[in-house]
PDB file of C-alpha atoms and ligand atoms in Angstrom:
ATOM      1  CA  UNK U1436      50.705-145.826-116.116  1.00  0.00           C
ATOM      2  CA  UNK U1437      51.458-149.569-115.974  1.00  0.00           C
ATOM      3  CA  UNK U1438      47.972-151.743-115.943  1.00  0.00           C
ATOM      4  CA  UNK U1439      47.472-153.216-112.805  1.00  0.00           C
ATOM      5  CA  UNK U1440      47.985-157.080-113.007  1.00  0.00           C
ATOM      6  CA  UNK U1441      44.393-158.918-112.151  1.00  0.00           C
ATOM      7  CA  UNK U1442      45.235-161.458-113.610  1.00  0.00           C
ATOM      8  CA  UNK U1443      42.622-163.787-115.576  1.00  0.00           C
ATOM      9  CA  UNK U1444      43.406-167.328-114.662  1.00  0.00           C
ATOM     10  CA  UNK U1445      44.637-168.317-118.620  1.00  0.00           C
ATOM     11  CA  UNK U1446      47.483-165.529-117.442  1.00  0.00           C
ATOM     12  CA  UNK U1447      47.755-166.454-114.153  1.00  0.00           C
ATOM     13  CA  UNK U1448      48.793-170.456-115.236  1.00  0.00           C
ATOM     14  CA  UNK U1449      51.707-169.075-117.466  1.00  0.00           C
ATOM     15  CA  UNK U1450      52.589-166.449-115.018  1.00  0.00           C
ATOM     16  CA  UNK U1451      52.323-169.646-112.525  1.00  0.00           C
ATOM     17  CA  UNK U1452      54.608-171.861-114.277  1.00  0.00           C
ATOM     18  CA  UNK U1453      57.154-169.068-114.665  1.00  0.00           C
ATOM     19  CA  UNK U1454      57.004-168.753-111.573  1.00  0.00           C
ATOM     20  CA  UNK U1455      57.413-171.763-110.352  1.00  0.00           C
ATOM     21  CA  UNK U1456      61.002-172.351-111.129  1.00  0.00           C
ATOM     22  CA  UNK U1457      61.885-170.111-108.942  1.00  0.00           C
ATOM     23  CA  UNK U1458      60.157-171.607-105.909  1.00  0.00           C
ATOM     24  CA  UNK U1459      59.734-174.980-106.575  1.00  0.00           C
ATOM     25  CA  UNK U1460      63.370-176.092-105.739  1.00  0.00           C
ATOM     26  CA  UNK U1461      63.654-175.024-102.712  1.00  0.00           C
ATOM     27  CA  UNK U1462      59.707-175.460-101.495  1.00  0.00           C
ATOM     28  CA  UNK U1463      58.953-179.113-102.198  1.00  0.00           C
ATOM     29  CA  UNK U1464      55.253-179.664-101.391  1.00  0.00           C
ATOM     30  CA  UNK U1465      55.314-183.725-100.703  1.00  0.00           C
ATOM     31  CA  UNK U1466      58.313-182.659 -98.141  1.00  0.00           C
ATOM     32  CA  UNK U1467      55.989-180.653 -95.907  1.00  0.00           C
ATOM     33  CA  UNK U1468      53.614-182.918 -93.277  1.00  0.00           C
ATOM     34  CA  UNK U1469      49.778-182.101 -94.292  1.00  0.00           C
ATOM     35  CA  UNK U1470      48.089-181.944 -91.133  1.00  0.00           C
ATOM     36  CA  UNK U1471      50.548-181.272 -88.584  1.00  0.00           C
ATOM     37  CA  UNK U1472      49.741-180.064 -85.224  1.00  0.00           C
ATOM     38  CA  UNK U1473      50.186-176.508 -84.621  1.00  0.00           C
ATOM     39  CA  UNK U1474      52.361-174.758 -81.604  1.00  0.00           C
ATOM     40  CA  UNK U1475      50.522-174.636 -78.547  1.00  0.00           C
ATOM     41  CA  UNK U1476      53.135-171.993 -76.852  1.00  0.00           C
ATOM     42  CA  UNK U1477      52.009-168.593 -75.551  1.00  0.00           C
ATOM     43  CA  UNK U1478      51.448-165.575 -78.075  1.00  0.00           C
ATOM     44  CA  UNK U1479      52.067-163.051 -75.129  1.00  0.00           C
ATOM     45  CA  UNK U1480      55.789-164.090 -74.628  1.00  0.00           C
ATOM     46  CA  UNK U1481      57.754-161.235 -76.939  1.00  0.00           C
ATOM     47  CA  UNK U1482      61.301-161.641 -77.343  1.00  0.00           C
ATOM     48  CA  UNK U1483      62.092-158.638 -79.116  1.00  0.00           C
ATOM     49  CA  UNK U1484      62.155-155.096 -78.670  1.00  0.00           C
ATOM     50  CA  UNK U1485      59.093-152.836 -78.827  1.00  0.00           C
ATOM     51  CA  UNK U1486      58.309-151.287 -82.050  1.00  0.00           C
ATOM     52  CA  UNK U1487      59.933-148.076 -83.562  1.00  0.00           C
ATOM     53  CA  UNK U1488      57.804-144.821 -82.694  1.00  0.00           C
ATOM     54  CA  UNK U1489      58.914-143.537 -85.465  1.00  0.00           C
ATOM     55  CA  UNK U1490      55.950-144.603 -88.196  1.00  0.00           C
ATOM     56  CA  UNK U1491      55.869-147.542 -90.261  1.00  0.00           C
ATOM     57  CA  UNK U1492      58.859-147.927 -92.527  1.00  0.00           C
ATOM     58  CA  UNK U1493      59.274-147.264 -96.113  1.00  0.00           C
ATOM     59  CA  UNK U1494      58.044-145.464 -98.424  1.00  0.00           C
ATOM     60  CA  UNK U1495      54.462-144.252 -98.812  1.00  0.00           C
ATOM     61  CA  UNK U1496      52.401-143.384-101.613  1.00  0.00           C
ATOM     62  CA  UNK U1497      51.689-139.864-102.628  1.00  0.00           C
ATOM     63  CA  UNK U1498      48.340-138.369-102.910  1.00  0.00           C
ATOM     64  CA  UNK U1499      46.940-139.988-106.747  1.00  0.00           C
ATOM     65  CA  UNK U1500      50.364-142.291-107.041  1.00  0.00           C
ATOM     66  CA  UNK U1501      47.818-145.292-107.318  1.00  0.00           C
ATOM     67  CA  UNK U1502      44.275-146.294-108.608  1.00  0.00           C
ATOM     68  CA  UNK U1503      42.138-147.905-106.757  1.00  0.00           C
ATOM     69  CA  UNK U1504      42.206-151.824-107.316  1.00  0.00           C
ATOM     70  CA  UNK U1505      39.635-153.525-109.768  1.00  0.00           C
ATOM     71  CA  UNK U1506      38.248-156.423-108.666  1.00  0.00           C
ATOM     72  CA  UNK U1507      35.806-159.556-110.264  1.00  0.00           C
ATOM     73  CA  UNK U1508      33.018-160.835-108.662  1.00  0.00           C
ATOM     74  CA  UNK U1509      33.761-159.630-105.003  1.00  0.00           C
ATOM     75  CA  UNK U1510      36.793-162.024-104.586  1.00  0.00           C
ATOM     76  CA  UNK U1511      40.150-160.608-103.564  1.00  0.00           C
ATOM     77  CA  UNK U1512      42.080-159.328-106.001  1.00  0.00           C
ATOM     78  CA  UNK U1513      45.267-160.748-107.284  1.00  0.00           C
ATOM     79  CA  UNK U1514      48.178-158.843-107.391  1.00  0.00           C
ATOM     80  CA  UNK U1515      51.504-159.275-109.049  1.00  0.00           C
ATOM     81  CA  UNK U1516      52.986-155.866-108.691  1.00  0.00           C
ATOM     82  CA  UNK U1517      51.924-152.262-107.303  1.00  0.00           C
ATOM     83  CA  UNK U1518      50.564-149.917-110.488  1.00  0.00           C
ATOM     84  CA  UNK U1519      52.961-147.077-110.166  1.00  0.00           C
ATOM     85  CA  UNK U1520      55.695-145.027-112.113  1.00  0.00           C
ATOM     86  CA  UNK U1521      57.818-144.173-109.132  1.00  0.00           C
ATOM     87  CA  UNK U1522      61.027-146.137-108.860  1.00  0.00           C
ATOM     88  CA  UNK U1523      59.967-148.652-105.560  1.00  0.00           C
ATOM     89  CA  UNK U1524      60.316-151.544-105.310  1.00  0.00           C
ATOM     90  CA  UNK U1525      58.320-154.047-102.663  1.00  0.00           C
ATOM     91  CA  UNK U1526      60.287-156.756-100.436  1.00  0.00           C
ATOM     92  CA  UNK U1527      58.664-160.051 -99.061  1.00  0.00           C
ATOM     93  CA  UNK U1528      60.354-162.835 -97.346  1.00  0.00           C
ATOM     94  CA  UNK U1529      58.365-166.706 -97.541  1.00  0.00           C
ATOM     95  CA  UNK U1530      58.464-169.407 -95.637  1.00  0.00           C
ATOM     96  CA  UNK U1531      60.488-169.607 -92.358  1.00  0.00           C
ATOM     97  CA  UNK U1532      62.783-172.086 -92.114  1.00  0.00           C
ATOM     98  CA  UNK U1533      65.821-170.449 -91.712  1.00  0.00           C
ATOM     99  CA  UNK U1534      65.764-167.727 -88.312  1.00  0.00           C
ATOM    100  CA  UNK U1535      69.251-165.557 -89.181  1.00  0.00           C
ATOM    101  CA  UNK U1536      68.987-164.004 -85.928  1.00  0.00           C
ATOM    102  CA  UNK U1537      71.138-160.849 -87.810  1.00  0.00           C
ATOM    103  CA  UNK U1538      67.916-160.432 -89.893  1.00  0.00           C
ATOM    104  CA  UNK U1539      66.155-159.510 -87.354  1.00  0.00           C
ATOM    105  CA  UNK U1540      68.553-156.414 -86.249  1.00  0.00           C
ATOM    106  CA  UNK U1541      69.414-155.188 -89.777  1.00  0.00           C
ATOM    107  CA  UNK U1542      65.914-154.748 -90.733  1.00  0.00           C
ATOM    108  CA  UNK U1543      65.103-152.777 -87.433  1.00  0.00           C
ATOM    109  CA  UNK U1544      68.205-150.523 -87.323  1.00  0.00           C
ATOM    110  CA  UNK U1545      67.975-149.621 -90.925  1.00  0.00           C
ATOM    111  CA  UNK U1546      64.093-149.580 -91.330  1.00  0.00           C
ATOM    112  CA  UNK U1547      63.632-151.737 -94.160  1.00  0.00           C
ATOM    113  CA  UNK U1548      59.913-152.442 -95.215  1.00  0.00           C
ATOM    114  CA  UNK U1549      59.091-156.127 -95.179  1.00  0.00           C
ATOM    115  CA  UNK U1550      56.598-158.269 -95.733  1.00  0.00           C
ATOM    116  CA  UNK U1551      56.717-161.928 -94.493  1.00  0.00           C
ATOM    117  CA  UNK U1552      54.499-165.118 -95.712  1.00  0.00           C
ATOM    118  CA  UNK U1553      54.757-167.235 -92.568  1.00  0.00           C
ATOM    119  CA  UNK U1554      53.680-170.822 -93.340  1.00  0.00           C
ATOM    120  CA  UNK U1555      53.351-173.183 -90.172  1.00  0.00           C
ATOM    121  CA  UNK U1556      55.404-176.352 -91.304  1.00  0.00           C
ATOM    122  CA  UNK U1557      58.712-174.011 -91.685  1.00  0.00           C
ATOM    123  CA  UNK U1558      58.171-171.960 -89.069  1.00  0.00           C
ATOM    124  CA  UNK U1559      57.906-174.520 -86.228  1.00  0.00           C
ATOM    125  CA  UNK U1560      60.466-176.891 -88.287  1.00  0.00           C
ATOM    126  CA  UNK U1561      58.560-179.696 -89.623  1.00  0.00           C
ATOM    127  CA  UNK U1562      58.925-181.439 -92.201  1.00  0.00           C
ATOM    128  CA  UNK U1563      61.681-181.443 -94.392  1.00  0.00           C
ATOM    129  CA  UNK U1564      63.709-178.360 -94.533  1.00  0.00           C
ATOM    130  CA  UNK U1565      64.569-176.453 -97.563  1.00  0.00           C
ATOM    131  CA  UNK U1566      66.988-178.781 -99.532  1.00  0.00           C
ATOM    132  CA  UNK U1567      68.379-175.769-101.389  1.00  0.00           C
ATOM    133  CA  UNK U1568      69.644-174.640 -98.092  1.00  0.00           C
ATOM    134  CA  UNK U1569      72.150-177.081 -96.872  1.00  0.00           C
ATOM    135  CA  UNK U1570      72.495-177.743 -93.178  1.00  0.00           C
ATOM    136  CA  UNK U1571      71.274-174.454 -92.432  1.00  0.00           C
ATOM    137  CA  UNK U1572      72.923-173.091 -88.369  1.00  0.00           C
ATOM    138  CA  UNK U1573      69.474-171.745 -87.528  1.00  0.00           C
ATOM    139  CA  UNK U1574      66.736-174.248 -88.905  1.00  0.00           C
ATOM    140  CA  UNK U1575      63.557-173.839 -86.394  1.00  0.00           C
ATOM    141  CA  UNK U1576      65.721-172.120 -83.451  1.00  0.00           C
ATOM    142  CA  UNK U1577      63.690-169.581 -82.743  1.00  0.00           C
ATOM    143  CA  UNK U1578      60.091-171.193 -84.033  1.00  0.00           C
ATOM    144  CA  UNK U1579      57.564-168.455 -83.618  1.00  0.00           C
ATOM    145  CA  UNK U1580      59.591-166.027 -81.229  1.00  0.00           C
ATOM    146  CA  UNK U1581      61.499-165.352 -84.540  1.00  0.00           C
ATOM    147  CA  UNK U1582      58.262-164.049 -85.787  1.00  0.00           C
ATOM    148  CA  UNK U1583      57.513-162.093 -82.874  1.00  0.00           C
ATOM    149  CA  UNK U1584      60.691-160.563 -83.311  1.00  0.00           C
ATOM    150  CA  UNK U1585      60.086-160.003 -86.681  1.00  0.00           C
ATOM    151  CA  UNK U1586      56.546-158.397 -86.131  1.00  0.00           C
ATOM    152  CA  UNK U1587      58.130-156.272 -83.334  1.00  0.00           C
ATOM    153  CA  UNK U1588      60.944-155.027 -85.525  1.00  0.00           C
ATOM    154  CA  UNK U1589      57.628-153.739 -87.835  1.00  0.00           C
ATOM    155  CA  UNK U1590      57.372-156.435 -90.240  1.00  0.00           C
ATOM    156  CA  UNK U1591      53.753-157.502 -91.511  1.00  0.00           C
ATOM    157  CA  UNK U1592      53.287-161.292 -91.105  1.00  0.00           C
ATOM    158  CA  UNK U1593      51.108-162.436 -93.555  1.00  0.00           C
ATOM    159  CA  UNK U1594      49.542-166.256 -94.539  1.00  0.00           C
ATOM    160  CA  UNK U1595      51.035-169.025 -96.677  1.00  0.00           C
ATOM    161  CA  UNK U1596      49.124-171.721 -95.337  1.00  0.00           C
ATOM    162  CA  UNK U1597      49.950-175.028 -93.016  1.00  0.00           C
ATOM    163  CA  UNK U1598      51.620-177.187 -95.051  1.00  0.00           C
ATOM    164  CA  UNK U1599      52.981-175.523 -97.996  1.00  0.00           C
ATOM    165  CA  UNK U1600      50.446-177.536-100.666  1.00  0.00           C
ATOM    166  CA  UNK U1601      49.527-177.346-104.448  1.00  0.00           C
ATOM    167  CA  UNK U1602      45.886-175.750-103.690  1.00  0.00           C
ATOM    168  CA  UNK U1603      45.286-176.058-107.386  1.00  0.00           C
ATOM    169  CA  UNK U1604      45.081-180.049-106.347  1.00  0.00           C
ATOM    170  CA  UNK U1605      43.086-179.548-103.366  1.00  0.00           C
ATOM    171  CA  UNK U1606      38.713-179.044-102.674  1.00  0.00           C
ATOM    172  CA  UNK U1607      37.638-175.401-101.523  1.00  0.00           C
ATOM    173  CA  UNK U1608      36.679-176.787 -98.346  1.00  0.00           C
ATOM    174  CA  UNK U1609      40.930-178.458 -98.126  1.00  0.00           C
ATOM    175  CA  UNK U1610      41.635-174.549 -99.103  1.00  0.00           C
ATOM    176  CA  UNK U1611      39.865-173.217 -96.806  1.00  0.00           C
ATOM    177  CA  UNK U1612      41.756-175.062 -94.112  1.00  0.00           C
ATOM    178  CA  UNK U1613      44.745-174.508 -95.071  1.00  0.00           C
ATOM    179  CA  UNK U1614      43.881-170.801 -95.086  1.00  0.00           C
ATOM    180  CA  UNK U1615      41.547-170.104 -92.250  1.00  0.00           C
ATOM    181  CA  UNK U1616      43.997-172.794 -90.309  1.00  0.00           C
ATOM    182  CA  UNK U1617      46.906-170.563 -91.035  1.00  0.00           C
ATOM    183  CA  UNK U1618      45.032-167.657 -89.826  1.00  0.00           C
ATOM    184  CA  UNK U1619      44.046-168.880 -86.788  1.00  0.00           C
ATOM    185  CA  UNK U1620      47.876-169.907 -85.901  1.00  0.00           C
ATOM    186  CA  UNK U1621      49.172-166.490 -86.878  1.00  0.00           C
ATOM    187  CA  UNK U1622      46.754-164.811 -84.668  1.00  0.00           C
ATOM    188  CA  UNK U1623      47.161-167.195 -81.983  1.00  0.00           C
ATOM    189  CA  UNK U1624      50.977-166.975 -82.016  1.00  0.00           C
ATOM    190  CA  UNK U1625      51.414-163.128 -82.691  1.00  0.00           C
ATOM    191  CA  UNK U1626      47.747-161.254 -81.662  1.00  0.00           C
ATOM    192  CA  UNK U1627      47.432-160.205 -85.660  1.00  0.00           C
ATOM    193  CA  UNK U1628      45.299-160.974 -88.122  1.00  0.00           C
ATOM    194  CA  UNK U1629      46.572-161.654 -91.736  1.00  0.00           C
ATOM    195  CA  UNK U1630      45.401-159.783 -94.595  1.00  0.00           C
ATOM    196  CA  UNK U1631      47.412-161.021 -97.268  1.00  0.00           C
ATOM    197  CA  UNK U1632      47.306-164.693 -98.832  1.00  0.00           C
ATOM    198  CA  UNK U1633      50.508-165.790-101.313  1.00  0.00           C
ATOM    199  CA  UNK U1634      49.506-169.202-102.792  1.00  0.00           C
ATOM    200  CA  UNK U1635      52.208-171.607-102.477  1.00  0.00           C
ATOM    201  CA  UNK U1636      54.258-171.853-105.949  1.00  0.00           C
ATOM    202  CA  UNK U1637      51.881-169.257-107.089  1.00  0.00           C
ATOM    203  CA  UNK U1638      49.564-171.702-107.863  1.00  0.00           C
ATOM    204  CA  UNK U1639      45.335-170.969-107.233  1.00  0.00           C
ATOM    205  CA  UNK U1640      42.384-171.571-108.714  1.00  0.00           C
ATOM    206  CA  UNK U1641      38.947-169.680-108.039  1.00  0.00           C
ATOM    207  CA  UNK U1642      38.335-171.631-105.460  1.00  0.00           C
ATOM    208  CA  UNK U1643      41.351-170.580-103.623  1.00  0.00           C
ATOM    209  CA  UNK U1644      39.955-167.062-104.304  1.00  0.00           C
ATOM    210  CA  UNK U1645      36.585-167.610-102.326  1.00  0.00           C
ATOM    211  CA  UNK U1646      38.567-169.631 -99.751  1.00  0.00           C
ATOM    212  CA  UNK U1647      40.573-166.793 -99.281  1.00  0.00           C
ATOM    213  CA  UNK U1648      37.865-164.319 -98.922  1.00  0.00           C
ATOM    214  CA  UNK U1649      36.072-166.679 -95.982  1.00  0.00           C
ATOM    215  CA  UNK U1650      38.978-166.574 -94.410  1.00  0.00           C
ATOM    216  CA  UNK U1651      38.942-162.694 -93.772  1.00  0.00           C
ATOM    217  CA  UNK U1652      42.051-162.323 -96.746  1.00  0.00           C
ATOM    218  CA  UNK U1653      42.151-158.717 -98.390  1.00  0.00           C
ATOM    219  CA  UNK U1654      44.127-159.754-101.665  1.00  0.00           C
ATOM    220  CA  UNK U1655      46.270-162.518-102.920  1.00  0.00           C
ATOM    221  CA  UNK U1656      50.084-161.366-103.333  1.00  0.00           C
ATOM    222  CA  UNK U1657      51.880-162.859-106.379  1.00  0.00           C
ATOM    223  CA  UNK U1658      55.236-161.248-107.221  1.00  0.00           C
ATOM    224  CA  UNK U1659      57.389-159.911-110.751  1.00  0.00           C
ATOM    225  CA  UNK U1660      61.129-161.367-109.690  1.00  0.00           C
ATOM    226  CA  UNK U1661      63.042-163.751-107.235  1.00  0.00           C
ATOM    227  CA  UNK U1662      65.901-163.026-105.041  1.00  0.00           C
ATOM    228  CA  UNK U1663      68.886-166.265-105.256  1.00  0.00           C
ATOM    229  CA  UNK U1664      71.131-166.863-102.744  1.00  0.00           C
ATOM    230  CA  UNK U1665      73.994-163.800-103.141  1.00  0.00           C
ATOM    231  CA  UNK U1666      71.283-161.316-103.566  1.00  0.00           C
ATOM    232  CA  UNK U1667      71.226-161.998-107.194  1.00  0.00           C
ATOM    233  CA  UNK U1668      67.554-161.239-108.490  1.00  0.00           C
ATOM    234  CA  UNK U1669      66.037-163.514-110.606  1.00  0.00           C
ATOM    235  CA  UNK U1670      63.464-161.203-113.000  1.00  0.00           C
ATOM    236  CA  UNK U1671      60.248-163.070-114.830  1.00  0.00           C
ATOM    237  CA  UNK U1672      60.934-160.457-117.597  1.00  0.00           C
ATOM    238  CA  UNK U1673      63.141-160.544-120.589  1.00  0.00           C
ATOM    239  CA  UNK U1674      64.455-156.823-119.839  1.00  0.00           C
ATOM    240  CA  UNK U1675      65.865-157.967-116.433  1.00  0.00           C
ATOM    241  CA  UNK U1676      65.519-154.777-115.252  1.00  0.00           C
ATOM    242  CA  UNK U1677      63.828-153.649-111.831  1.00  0.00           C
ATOM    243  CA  UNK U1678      60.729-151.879-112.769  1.00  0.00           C
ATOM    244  CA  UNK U1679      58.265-149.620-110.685  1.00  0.00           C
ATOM    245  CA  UNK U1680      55.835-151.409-108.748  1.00  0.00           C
ATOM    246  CA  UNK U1681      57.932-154.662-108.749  1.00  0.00           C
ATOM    247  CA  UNK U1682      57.334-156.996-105.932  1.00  0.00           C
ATOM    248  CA  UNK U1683      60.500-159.138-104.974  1.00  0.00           C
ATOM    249  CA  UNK U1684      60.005-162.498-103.217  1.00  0.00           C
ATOM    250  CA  UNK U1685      63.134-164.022-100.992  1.00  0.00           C
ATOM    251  CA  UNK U1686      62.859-167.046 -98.920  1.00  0.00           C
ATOM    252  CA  UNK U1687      64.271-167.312 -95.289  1.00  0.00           C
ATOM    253  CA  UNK U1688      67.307-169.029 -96.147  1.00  0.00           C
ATOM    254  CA  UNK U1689      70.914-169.551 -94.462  1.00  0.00           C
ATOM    255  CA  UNK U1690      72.885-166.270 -94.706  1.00  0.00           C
ATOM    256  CA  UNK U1691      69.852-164.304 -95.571  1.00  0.00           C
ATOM    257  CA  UNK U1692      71.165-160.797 -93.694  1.00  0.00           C
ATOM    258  CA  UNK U1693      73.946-161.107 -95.521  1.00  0.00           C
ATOM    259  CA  UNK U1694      72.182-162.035 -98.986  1.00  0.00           C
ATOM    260  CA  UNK U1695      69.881-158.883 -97.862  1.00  0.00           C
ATOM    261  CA  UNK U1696      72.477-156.498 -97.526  1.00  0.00           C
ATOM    262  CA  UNK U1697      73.507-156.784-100.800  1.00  0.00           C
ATOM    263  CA  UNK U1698      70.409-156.490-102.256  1.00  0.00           C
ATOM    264  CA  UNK U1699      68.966-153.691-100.451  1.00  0.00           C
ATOM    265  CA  UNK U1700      72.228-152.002-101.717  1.00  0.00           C
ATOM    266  CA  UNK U1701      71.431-153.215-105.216  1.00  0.00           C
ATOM    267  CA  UNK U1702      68.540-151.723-105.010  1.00  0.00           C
ATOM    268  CA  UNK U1703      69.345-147.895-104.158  1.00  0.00           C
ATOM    269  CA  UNK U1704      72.141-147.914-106.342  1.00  0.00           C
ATOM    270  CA  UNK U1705      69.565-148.706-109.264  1.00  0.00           C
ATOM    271  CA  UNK U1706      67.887-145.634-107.830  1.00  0.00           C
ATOM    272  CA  UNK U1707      64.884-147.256-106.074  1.00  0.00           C
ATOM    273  CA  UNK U1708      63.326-146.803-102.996  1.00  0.00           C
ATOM    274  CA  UNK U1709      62.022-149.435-100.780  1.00  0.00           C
ATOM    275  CA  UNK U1710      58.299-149.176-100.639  1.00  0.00           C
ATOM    276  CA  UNK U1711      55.668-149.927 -97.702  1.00  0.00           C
ATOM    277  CA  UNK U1712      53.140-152.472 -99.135  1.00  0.00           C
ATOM    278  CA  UNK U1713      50.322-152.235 -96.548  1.00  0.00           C
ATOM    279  CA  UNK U1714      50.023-148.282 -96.836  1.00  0.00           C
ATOM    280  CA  UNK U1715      50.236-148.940-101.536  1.00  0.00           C
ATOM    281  CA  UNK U1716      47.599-151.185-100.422  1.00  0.00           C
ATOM    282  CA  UNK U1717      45.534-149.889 -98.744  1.00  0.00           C
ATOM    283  CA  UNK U1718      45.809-146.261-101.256  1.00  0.00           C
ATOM    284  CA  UNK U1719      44.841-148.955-104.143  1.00  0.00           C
ATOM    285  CA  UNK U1720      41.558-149.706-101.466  1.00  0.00           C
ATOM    286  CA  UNK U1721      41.934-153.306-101.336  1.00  0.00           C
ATOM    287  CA  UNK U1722      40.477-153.874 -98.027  1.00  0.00           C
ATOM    288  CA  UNK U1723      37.492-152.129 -99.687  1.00  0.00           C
TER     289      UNK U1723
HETATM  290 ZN1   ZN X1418      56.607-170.920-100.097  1.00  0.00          ZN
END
């Protein structure tokens, strides 16, 4: 079985600045305003349609597929990928500030598992948008309905701060508001509570770690491999293959149901399934 990826931080900083290629172009920090104001509409108003009665979507993990997670020092754990041999695969989405209303629909009609990193300063359109993105049709249209949408269309919206910083640059106690702030707008805006933290460019520190875990988070997602424009997947490993466990990250960019069709299709022609992260989560006990 594949060791699970805690990583120590000497691994973490190269994993970071592999990583950071892929995010950095299009996620600027210095674009985003620190401090902004959040929303003050309503978190009852739901635009969207009520949620499928048939379960959660995806797959889920059979009885011994996973370990339970290892942890150090009672912090969350940091994960990179899901520790399994079965061919799935993990989807999340960062950001928010593109709102491809056909995203929305394809993921509810065809029951695709998704987790999204909502992070304020996209989401209600402040800031600079994503310069990778060009003059993007649906930049902060739908604000935090989109998310409702989302959430009602059984997505799991999860924290990526207020303003999108470098944490590693940043005190505990600036962490801590970025994460506990983020928190507090997601479960203002959509009545949940986030359990997941992804570190903007993948960058964190320990501190970050026991911000996190004041801030009510469960475990810190990383990922293994980035999704381009075109639904091309950019891989962190030499092979460039998909491997079991992998955890893809996309961005909410213009044409992104589009871009997601073809990947999705990528994917189950490579002969993987499409994995639900909260139930591999919670078999690997990290709300423990
Ligand atoms: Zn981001």
């Amino acid at each position: 079985m594949r060791a699970l990826k805690i990583l120590p931080r000497p691994a973490a900083v190269a994993c970071v600045l592999a990583l950071v290629s892929a995010c950095a172009p299009a996620e600027t920090p210095s674009a985003h305003r620190p401090g902004a104001a959040s929303s003050a509409s309503s978190p009852s108003t739901s635009t969207g349609p009520k949620p499928t009665p048939q379960g959660p979507p995806g797959e889920q993990p059979r009885a011994g597929e996973v370990r339970p997670v290892e942890r150090a020092g009672g912090l969350p754990p940091v994960i990179s990928s899901i520790p399994t041999r079965r061919k799935v695969v993990f989807l999340t989405i960062d950001d928010g500030w593109e709102q491809d209303p056909g995203f929305v629909e394809q993921v509810r009609d065809r029951r695709i598992p998704i987790t999204a990193f909502a992070m304020r300063d996209a989401v209600e359109a402040k800031g600079t948008p994503d310069p990778a993105g060009g003059p993007g049709k649906y930049v902060g249209a739908g604000k935090w309905g989109y998310f409702r949408q989302l959430r009602n269309a059984g997505v799991a919206i999860e924290n990526h701060t207020l303003t999108h910083p470098n944490l590693r640059l940043l005190s505990q106690d600036a962490q801590r508001r970025e994460i506990c702030g983020s928190s507090q707008v997601i479960r203002k805006e959509l009545g949940t509570r986030p359990a997941l933290f992804r570190p903007p460019f993948g960058n964190y520190n320990t501190d970050t770690l026991r911000a996190a875990k004041s801030c009510g988070i469960d475990a810190v997602l990383l990922w293994t491999a980035t999704v381009q424009p075109g639904g091309k997947i950019a891989y962190q490993v030499p092979d460039k293959r998909l491997r079991p466990g992998d955890i893809l990250l996309l961005h909410f960019r213009p044409n992104l149901a589009r871009d997601f069709r073809v990947l999705v299709d990528k994917i189950e022609r490579r002969g993987f399934e499409l994995g639900n992260l909260q139930a591999y989560l919670a078999a690997m006990a990290v709300d423990r």
